Short mmCIF file of C-alpha atoms and ligand atoms in Angstrom, two decimals:
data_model
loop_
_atom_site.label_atom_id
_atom_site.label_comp_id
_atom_site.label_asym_id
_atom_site.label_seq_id
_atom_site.Cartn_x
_atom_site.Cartn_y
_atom_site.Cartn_z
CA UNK A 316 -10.98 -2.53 -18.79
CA UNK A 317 -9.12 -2.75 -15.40
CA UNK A 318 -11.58 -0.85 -13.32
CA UNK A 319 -15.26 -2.11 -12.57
CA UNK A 320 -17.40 1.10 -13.24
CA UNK A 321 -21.02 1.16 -12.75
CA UNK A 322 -23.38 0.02 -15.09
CA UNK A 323 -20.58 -1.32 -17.05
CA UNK A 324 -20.17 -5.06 -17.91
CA UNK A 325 -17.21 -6.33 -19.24
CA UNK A 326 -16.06 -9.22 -20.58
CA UNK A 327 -14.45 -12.33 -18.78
CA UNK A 328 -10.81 -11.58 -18.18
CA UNK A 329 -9.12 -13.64 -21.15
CA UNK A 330 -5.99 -15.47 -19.50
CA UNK A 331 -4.77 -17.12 -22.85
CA UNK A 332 -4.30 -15.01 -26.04
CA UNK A 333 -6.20 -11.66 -24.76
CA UNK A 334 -3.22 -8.95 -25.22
CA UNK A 335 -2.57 -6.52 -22.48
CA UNK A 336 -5.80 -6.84 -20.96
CA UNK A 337 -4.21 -5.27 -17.73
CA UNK A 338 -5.39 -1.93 -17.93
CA UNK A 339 -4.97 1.10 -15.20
CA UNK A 340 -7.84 2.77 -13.00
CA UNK A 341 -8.37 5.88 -14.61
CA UNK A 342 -6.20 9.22 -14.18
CA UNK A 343 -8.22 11.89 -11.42
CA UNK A 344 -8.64 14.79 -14.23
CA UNK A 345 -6.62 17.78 -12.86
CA UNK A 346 -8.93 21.10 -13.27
CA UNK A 347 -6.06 23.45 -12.79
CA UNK A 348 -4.44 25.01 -15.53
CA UNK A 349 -1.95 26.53 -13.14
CA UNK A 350 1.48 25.15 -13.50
CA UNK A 351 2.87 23.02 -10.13
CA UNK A 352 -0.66 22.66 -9.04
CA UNK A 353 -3.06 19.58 -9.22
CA UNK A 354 -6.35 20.11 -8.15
CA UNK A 355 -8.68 17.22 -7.75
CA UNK A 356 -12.05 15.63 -7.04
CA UNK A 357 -12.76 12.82 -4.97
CA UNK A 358 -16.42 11.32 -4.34
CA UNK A 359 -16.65 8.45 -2.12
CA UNK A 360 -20.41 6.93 -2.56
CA UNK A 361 -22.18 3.77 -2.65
CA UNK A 362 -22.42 2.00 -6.21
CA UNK A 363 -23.80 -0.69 -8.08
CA UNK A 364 -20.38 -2.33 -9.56
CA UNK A 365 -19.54 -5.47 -10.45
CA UNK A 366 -16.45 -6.48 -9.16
CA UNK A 367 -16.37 -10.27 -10.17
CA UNK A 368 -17.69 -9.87 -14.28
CA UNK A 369 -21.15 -10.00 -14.79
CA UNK A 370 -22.15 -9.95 -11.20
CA UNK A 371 -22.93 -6.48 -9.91
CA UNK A 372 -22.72 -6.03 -6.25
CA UNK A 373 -23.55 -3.36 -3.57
CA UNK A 374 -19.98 -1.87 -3.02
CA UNK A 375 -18.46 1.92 -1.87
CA UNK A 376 -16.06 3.37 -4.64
CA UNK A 377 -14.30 6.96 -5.95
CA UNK A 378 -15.58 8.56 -8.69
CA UNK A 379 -17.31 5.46 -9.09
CA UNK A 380 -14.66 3.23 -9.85
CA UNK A 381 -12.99 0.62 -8.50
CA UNK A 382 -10.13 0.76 -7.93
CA UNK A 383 -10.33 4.42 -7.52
CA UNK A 384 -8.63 6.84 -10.16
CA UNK A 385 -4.58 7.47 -9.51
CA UNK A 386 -3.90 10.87 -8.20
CA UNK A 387 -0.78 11.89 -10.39
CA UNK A 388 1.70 14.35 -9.33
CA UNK A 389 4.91 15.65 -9.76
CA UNK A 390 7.37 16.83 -6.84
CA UNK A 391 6.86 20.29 -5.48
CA UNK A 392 3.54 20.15 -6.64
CA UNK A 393 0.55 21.75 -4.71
CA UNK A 394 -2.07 19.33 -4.62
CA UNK A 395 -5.88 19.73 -3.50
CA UNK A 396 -8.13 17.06 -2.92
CA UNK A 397 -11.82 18.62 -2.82
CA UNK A 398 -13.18 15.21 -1.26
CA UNK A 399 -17.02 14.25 -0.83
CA UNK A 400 -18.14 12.14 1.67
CA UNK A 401 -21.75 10.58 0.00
CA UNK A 402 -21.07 7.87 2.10
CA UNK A 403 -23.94 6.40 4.98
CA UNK A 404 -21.22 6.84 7.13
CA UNK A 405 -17.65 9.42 8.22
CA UNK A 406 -14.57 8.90 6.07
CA UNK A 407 -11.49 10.42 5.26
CA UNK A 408 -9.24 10.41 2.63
CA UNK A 409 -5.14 9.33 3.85
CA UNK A 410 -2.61 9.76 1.39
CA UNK A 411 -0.39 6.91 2.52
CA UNK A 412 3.25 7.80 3.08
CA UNK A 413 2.96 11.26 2.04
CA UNK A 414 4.95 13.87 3.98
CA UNK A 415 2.21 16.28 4.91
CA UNK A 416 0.42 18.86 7.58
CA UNK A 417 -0.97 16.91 10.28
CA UNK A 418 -4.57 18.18 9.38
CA UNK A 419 -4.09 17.35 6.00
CA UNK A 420 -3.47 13.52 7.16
CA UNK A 421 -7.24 12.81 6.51
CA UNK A 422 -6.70 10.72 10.20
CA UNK A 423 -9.38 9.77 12.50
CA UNK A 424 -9.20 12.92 14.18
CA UNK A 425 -10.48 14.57 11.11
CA UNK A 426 -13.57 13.12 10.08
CA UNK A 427 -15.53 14.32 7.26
CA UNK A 428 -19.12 13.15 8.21
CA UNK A 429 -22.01 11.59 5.82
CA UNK A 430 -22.72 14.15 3.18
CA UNK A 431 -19.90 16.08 4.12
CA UNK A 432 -16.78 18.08 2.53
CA UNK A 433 -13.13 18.61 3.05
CA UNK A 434 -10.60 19.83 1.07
CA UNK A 435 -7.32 18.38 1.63
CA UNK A 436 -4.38 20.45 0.00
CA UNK A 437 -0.51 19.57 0.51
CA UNK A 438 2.56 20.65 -1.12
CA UNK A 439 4.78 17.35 -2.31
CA UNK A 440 8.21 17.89 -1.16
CA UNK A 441 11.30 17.62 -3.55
CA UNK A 442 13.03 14.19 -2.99
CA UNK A 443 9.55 11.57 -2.49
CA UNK A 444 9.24 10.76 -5.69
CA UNK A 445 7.68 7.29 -5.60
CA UNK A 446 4.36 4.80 -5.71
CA UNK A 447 1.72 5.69 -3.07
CA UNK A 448 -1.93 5.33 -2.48
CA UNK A 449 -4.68 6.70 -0.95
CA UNK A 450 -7.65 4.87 1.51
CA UNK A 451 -10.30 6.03 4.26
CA UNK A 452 -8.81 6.30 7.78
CA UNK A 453 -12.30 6.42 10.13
CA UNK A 454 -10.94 5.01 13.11
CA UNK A 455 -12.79 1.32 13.29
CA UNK A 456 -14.55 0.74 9.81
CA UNK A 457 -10.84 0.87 7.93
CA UNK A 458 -11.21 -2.74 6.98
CA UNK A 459 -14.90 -2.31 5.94
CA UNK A 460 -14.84 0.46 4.48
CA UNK A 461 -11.45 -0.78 1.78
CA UNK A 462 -13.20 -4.09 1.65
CA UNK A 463 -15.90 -2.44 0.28
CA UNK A 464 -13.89 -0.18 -2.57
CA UNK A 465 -12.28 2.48 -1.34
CA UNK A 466 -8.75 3.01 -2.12
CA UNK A 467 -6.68 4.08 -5.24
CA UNK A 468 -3.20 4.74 -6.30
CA UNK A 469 -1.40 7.99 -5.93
CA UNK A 470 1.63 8.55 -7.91
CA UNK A 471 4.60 11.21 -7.53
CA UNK A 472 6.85 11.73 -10.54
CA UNK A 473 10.38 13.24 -9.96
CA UNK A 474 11.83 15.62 -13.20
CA UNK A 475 14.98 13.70 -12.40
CA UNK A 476 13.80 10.31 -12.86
CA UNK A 477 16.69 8.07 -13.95
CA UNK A 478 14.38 5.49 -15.25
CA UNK A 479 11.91 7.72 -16.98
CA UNK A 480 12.34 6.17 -20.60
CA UNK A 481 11.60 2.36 -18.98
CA UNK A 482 7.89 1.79 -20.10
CA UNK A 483 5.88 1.21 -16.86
CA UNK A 484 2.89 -0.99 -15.08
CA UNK A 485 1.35 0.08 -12.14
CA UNK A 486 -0.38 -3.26 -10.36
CA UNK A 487 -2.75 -2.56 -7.55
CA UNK A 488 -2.76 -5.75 -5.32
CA UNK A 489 -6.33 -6.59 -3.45
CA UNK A 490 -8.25 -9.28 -2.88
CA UNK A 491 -11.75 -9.80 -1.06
CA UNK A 492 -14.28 -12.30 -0.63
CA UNK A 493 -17.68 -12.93 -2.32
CA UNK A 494 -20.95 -15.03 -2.05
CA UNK A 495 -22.14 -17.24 -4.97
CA UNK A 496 -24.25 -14.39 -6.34
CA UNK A 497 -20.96 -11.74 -6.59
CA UNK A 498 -21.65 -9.86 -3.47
CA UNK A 499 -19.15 -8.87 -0.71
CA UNK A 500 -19.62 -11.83 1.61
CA UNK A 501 -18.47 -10.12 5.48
CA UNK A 502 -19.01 -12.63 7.88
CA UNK A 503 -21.59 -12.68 10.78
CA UNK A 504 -20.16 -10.93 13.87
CA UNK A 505 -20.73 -14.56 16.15
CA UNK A 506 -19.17 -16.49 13.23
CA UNK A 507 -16.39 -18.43 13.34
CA UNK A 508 -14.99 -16.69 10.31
CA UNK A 509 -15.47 -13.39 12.30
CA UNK A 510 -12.67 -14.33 14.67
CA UNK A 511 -10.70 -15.74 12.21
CA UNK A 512 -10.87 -12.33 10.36
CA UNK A 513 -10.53 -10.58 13.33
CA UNK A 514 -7.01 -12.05 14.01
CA UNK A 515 -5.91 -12.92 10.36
CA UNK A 516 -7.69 -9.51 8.74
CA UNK A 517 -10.03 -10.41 6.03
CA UNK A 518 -8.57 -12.26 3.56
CA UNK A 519 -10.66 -12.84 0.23
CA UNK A 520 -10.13 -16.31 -2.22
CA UNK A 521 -10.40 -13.73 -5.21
CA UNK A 522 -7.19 -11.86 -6.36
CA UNK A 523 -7.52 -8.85 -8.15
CA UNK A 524 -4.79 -6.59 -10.05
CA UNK A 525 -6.07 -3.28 -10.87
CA UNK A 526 -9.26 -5.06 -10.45
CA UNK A 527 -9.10 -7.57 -12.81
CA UNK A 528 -8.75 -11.52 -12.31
CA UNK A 529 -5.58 -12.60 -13.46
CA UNK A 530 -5.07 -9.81 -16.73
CA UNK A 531 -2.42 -10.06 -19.00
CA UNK A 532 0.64 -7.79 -20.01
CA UNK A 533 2.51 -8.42 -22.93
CA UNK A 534 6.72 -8.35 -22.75
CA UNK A 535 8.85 -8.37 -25.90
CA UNK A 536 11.98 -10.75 -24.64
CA UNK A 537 14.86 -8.49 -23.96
CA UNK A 538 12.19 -5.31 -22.74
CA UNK A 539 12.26 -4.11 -19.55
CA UNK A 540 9.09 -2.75 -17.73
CA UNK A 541 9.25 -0.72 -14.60
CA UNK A 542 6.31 -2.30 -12.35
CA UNK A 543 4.72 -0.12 -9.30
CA UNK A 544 3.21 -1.91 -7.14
CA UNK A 545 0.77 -1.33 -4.05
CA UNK A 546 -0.59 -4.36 -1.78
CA UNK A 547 -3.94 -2.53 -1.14
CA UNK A 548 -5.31 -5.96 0.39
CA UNK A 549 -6.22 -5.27 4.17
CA UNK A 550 -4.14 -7.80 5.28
CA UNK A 551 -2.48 -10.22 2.88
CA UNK A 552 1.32 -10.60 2.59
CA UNK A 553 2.29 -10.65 -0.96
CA UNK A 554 5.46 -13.35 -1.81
CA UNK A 555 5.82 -11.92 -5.57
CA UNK A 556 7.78 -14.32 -7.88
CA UNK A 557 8.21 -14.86 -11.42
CA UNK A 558 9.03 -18.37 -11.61
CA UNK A 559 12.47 -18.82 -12.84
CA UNK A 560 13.63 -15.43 -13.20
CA UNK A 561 15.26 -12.70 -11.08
CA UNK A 562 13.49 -9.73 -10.26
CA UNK A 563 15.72 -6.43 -10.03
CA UNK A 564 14.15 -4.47 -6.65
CA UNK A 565 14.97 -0.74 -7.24
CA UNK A 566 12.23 1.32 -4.43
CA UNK A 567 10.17 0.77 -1.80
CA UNK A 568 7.54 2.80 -0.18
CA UNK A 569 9.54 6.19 0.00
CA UNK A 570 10.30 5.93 -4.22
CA UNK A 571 13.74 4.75 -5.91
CA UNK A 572 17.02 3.07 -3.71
CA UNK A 573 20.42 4.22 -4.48
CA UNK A 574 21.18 1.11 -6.40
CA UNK A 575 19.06 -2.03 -7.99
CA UNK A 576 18.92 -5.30 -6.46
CA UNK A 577 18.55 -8.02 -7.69
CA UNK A 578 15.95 -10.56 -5.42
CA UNK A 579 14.53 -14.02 -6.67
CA UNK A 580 11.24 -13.03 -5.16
CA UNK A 581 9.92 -10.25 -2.68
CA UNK A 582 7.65 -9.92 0.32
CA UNK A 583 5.13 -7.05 0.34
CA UNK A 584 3.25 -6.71 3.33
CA UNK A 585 -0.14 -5.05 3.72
CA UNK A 586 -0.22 -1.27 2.42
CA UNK A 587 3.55 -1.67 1.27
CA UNK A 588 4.81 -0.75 -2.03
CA UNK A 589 8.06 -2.02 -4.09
CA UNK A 590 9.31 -0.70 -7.81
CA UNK A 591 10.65 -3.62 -9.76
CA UNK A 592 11.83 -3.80 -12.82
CA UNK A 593 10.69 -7.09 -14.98
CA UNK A 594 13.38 -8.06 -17.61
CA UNK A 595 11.58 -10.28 -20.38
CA UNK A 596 13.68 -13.25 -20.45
CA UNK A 597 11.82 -15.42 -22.22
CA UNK A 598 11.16 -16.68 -25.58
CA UNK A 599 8.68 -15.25 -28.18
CA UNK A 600 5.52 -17.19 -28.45
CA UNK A 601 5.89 -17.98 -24.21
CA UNK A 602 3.93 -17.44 -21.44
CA UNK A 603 4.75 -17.32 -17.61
CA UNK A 604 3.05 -15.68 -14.74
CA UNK A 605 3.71 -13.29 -11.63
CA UNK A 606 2.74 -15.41 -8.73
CA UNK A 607 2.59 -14.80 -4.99
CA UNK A 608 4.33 -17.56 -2.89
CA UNK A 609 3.39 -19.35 0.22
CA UNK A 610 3.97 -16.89 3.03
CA UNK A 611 3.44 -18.07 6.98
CA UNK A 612 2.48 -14.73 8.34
CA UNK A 613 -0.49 -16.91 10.27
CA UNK A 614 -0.58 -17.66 14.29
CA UNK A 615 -1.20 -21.71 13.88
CA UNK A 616 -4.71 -21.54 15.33
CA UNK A 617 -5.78 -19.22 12.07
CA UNK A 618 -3.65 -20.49 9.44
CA UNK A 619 -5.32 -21.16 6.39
CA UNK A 620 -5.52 -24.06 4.86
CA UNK A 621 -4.33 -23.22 1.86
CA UNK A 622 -1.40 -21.22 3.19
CA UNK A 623 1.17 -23.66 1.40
CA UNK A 624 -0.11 -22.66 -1.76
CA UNK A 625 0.92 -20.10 -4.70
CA UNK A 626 -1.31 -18.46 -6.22
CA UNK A 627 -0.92 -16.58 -10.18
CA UNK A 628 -1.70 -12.90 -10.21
CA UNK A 629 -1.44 -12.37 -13.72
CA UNK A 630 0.12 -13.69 -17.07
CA UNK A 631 2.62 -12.21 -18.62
CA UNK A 632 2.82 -13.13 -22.19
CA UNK A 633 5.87 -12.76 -25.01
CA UNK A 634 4.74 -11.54 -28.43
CA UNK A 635 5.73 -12.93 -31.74
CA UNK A 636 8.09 -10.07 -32.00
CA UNK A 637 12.28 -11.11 -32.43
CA UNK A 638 13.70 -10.14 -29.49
CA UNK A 639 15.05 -6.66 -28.71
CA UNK A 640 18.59 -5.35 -27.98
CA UNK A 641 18.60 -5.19 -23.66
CA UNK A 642 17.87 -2.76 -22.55
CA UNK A 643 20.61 -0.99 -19.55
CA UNK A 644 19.28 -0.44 -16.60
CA UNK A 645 21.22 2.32 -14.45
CA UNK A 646 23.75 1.00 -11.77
CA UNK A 647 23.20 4.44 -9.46
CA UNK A 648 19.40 5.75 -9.36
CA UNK A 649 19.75 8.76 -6.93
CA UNK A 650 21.35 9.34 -3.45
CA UNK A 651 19.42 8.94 -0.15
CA UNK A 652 20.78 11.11 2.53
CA UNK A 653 21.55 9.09 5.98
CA UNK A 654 19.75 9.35 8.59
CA UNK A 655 22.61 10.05 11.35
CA UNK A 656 21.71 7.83 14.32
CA UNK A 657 24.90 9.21 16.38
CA UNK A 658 22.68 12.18 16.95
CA UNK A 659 19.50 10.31 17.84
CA UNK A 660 17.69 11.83 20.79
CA UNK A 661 15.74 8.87 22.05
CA UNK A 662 14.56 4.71 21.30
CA UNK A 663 11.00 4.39 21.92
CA UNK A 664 10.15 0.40 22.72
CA UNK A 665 7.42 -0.05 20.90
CA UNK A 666 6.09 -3.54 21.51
CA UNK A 667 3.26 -5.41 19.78
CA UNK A 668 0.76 -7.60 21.25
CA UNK A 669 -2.14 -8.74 19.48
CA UNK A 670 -4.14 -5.71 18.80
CA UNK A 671 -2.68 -3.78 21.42
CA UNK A 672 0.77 -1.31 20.92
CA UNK A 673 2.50 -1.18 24.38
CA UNK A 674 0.00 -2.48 26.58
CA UNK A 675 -2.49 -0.29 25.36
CA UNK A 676 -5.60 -0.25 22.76
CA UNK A 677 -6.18 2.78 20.62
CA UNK A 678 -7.18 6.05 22.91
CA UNK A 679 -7.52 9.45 20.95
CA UNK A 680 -7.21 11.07 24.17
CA UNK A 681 -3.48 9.43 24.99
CA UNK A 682 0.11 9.92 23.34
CA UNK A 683 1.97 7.21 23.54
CA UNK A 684 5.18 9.06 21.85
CA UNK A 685 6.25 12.15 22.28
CA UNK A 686 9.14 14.22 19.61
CA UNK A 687 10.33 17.23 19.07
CA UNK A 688 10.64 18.91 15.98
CA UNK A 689 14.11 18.87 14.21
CA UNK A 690 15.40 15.70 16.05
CA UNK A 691 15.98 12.28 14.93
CA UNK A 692 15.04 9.43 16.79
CA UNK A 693 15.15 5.51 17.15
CA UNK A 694 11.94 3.44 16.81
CA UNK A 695 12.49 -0.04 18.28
CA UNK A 696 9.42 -2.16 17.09
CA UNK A 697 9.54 -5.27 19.06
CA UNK A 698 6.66 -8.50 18.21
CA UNK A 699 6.03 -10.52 21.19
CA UNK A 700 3.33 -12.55 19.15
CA UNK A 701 2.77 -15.59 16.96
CA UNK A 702 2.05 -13.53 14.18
CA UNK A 703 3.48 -10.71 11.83
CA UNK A 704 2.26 -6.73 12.00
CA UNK A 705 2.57 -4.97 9.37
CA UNK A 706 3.75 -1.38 10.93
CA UNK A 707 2.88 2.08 9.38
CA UNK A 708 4.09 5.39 10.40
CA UNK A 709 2.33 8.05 9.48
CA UNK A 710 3.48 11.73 7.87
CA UNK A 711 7.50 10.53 8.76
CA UNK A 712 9.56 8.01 6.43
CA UNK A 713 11.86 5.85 7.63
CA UNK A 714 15.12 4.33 6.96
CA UNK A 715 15.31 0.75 8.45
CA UNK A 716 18.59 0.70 10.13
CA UNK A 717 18.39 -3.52 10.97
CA UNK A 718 15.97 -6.67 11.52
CA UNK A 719 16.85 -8.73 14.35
CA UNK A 720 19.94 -6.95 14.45
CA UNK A 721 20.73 -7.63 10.92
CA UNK A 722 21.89 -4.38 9.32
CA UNK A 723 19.32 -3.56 6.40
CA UNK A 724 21.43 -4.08 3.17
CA UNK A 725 20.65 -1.53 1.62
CA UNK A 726 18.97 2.06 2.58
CA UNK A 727 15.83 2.89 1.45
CA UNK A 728 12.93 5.19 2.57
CA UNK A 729 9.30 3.49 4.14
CA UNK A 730 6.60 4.02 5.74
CA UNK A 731 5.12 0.52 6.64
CA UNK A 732 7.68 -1.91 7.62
CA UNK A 733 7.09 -5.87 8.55
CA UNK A 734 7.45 -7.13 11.88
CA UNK A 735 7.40 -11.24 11.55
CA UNK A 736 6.36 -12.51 14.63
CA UNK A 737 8.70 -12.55 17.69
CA UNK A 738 11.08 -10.36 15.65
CA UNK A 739 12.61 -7.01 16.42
CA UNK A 740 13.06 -4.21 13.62
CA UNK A 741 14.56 -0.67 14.32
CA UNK A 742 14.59 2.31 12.17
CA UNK A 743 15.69 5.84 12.16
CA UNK A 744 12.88 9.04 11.90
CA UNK A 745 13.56 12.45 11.58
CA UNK A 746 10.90 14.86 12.09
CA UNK A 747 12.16 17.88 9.87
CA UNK A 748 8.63 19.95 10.24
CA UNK A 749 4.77 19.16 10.44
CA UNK A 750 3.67 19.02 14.37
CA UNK A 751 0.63 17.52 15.58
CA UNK A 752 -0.88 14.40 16.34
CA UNK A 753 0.38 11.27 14.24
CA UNK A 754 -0.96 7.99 14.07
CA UNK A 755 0.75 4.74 14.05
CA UNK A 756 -0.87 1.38 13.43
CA UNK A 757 -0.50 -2.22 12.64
CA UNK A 758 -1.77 -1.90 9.17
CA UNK A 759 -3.96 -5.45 9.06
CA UNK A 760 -7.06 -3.29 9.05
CA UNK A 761 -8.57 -5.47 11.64
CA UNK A 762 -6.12 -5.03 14.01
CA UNK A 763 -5.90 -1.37 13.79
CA UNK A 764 -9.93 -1.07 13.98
CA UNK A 765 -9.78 -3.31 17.03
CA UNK A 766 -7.17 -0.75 18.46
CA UNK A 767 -3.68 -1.61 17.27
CA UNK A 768 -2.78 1.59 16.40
CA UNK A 769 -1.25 4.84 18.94
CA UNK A 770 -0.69 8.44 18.58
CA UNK A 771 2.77 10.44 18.14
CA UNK A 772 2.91 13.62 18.94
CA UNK A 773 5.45 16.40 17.53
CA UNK A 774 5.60 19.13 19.00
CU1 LIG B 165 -1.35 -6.54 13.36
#
């Protein structure tokens, strides 16, 4: 089983000749029967799970799972989350990338305190289709309160899909850190490790996918699997690679691109998503894994030690079976309408320190941008720092228009884009509808609990 529920032990993860042992959270039962309309439960509590096998440990999770169940939905859907805080504590729920009502954002301005209840309902709009997630959003206990359990995938399905038929994985990335006995190990606030976390964000030795410790899926040669996956991991970079084999990139955080590309490995940053598509290349009887590469996302004063080093995510392992006729993947996957930057209004500068935006620490009170509704605009995100942010927009993709004045290859939409250190990226918003008060963050979780993080405001 992928997901650690309570009370439930499972069995070591087998790495050599268990079969598909990757297995996904489970589905968020929808208790509508009304057509277009998903209607959902969501209890975040304390539990008693054991996240490394065999060794229970004092965690927060959703519906008692971890990770928590994937909120499916199709475009145009309306979807209402009836969410429970049981929590010692106030929480929200975000839906990550989703185009939605300010109050529906689940942001720190709407807090749902201990034992209380919110319902969060949203329609999905036509057109962003794609591979999101969902996490609390309290303001300064972010990082805590994911490290602890709390997030889960959320999934929108287009009727149009032009890779429907191509069987698919979803892989939720995290990782976290334990003591001997299993339990979360969080570091003592004087520690050493507590200001390496606190400009790193908390990195864990143990890698999880869906949960599980290096899992398994199985690939006939010639098959082609449609991966989603999510870097829920508060602040690890992901360098995904499958030794010796391309890797055909066809959407990013906003759902599909026009047309595949083909990368020989692929950076996804914290709270990031890609769509790849894994063609089996190898022989029957073989083995290979999906590994994350060395990444230097580090200022030199934190950098781990073991920064050089890959690390295997999971196996994936070629039956016995002949191989099967290739399967064609689609040249064109859909058309993404341009952003036209001729009409932009305005650049905002938005420059990041470390753990301030523009000078400034977080203040609920102060908006650092100002928009109107119905224009387009130019975000200039410039890193003055020795180390990369991660940076998420809330409510508003965004089509990268260049990185250090590189033109982005290829259009795509996002809603977290990658800002290595002393590097410049620009993109293109429109705000079509929704006014109110947006966030935007560096999305290490430390940094945007210390402060990293500003409001928008449409109006
Ligand atoms: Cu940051």
């Amino acid at each position: 089983m992928a997901t650690r529920r309570a009370a439930t032990q499972h069995a070591t993860p087998g790495y050599t000749f268990a079969t598909n042992t990757l297995s996904n959270p489970p589905v968020l039962k929808n208790l509508s029967s009304t057509p277009g309309t998903v209607e959902v439960t969501i209890r975040a509590a304390p539990a008693r799970i054991a996240l490394l096998p065999g060794k229970p440990a004092d965690v927060y999770a959703y519906n008692g799972s971890v990770p928590g169940p994937t909120l499916e939905a199709r475009e145009g859907d309306l979807v209402t989350i009836h969410f429970y805080n049981d929590l010692p504590e106030p929480s929200t729920i975000h839906c990550h990338g989703i185009h939605l009502p300010a109050e529906m954002d689940g942001s720190p301005f709407e807090l749902v305190p201990p034992g209380g209840h919110r319902d969060y309902s949203f329609r999905i709009q036509r057109g962003t289709a794609g591979t999101y997630w969902y996490h609390p959003h309290p303001g300064t206990r972010t990082e805590y309160q994911v490290a602890k359990g709390l997030f889960g995938a959320l999934i929108v399905r287009a009727t149009d899909d032009p890779i429907a038929t191509i069987p698919e994985r979803l892989l939720i990335l995290s990782d976290n850190r334990f003591r001997a006995d299993g339990s979360l190990d969080f570091p003592d606030s004087n520690s050493t490790q507590a200001m390496i976390d606190e400009e790193n964000g908390r990195e864990g030795n143990v890698l999880f996918v869906n949960g599980q410790i290096m899992p398994t899926i199985n690939i006939r040669s010639g098959e082609v699997q449609r991966w989603r996956v999510i870097n829920a991991s508060a602040a690890r970079i992901y360098r995904l690679a499958i030794p010796g084999q391309t890797l055909l990139h066809v959407g990013d955080d906003g759902g599909l691109f026009e047309h595949p590309v083909a990368v020989n490995d692929i950076l996804v940053a914290s709270s990031e998503r890609v769509e790849l598509l894994v063609r089996g290349t190898g022989q029957p009887g073989s083995q290979t894994t999906l590994q994350t590469l060395p990444y230097d996302r580090y200022a030199p004063q934190t950098r781990p030690s073991d920064w050089n080093t890959a690390h295997s995510l999971l196996a994936l392992r070629y039956g016995d079976a002949a191989p099967m006729a290739p399967v064609a993947v689609p040249a064109a996957l859909r058309t993404i309408p341009v952003l036209d930057t001729t009409k932009a209004t305005a650049t905002h500068v938005i420059v990041l320190t470390q753990g301030m935006i523009n000078g400034h620490a977080m203040d609920m009170d102060r908006v650092e941008v100002h928009a109107s509704i119905g224009t387009t605009e130019i975000w200039q995100l410039e890193n003055v720092v020795d180390m990369d942010h991660p940076f998420h927009l809330h409510g508003f993709q965004f089509q990268v228009l260049d990185r250090n004045g590189v033109p982005e290859p290829y259009r795509s939409w996002k809603d977290v884009v990658n800002v290595p250190r002393h590097e410049t990226v620009r993109f293109a918003v429109r705000y079509a509808d929704f006014p109110g008060k947006w966030m935007f963050h560096c999305h290490i979780l430390a940094h945007e609990d210390q402060g990293m993080m500003a409001v928008l405001e449409v109006r």
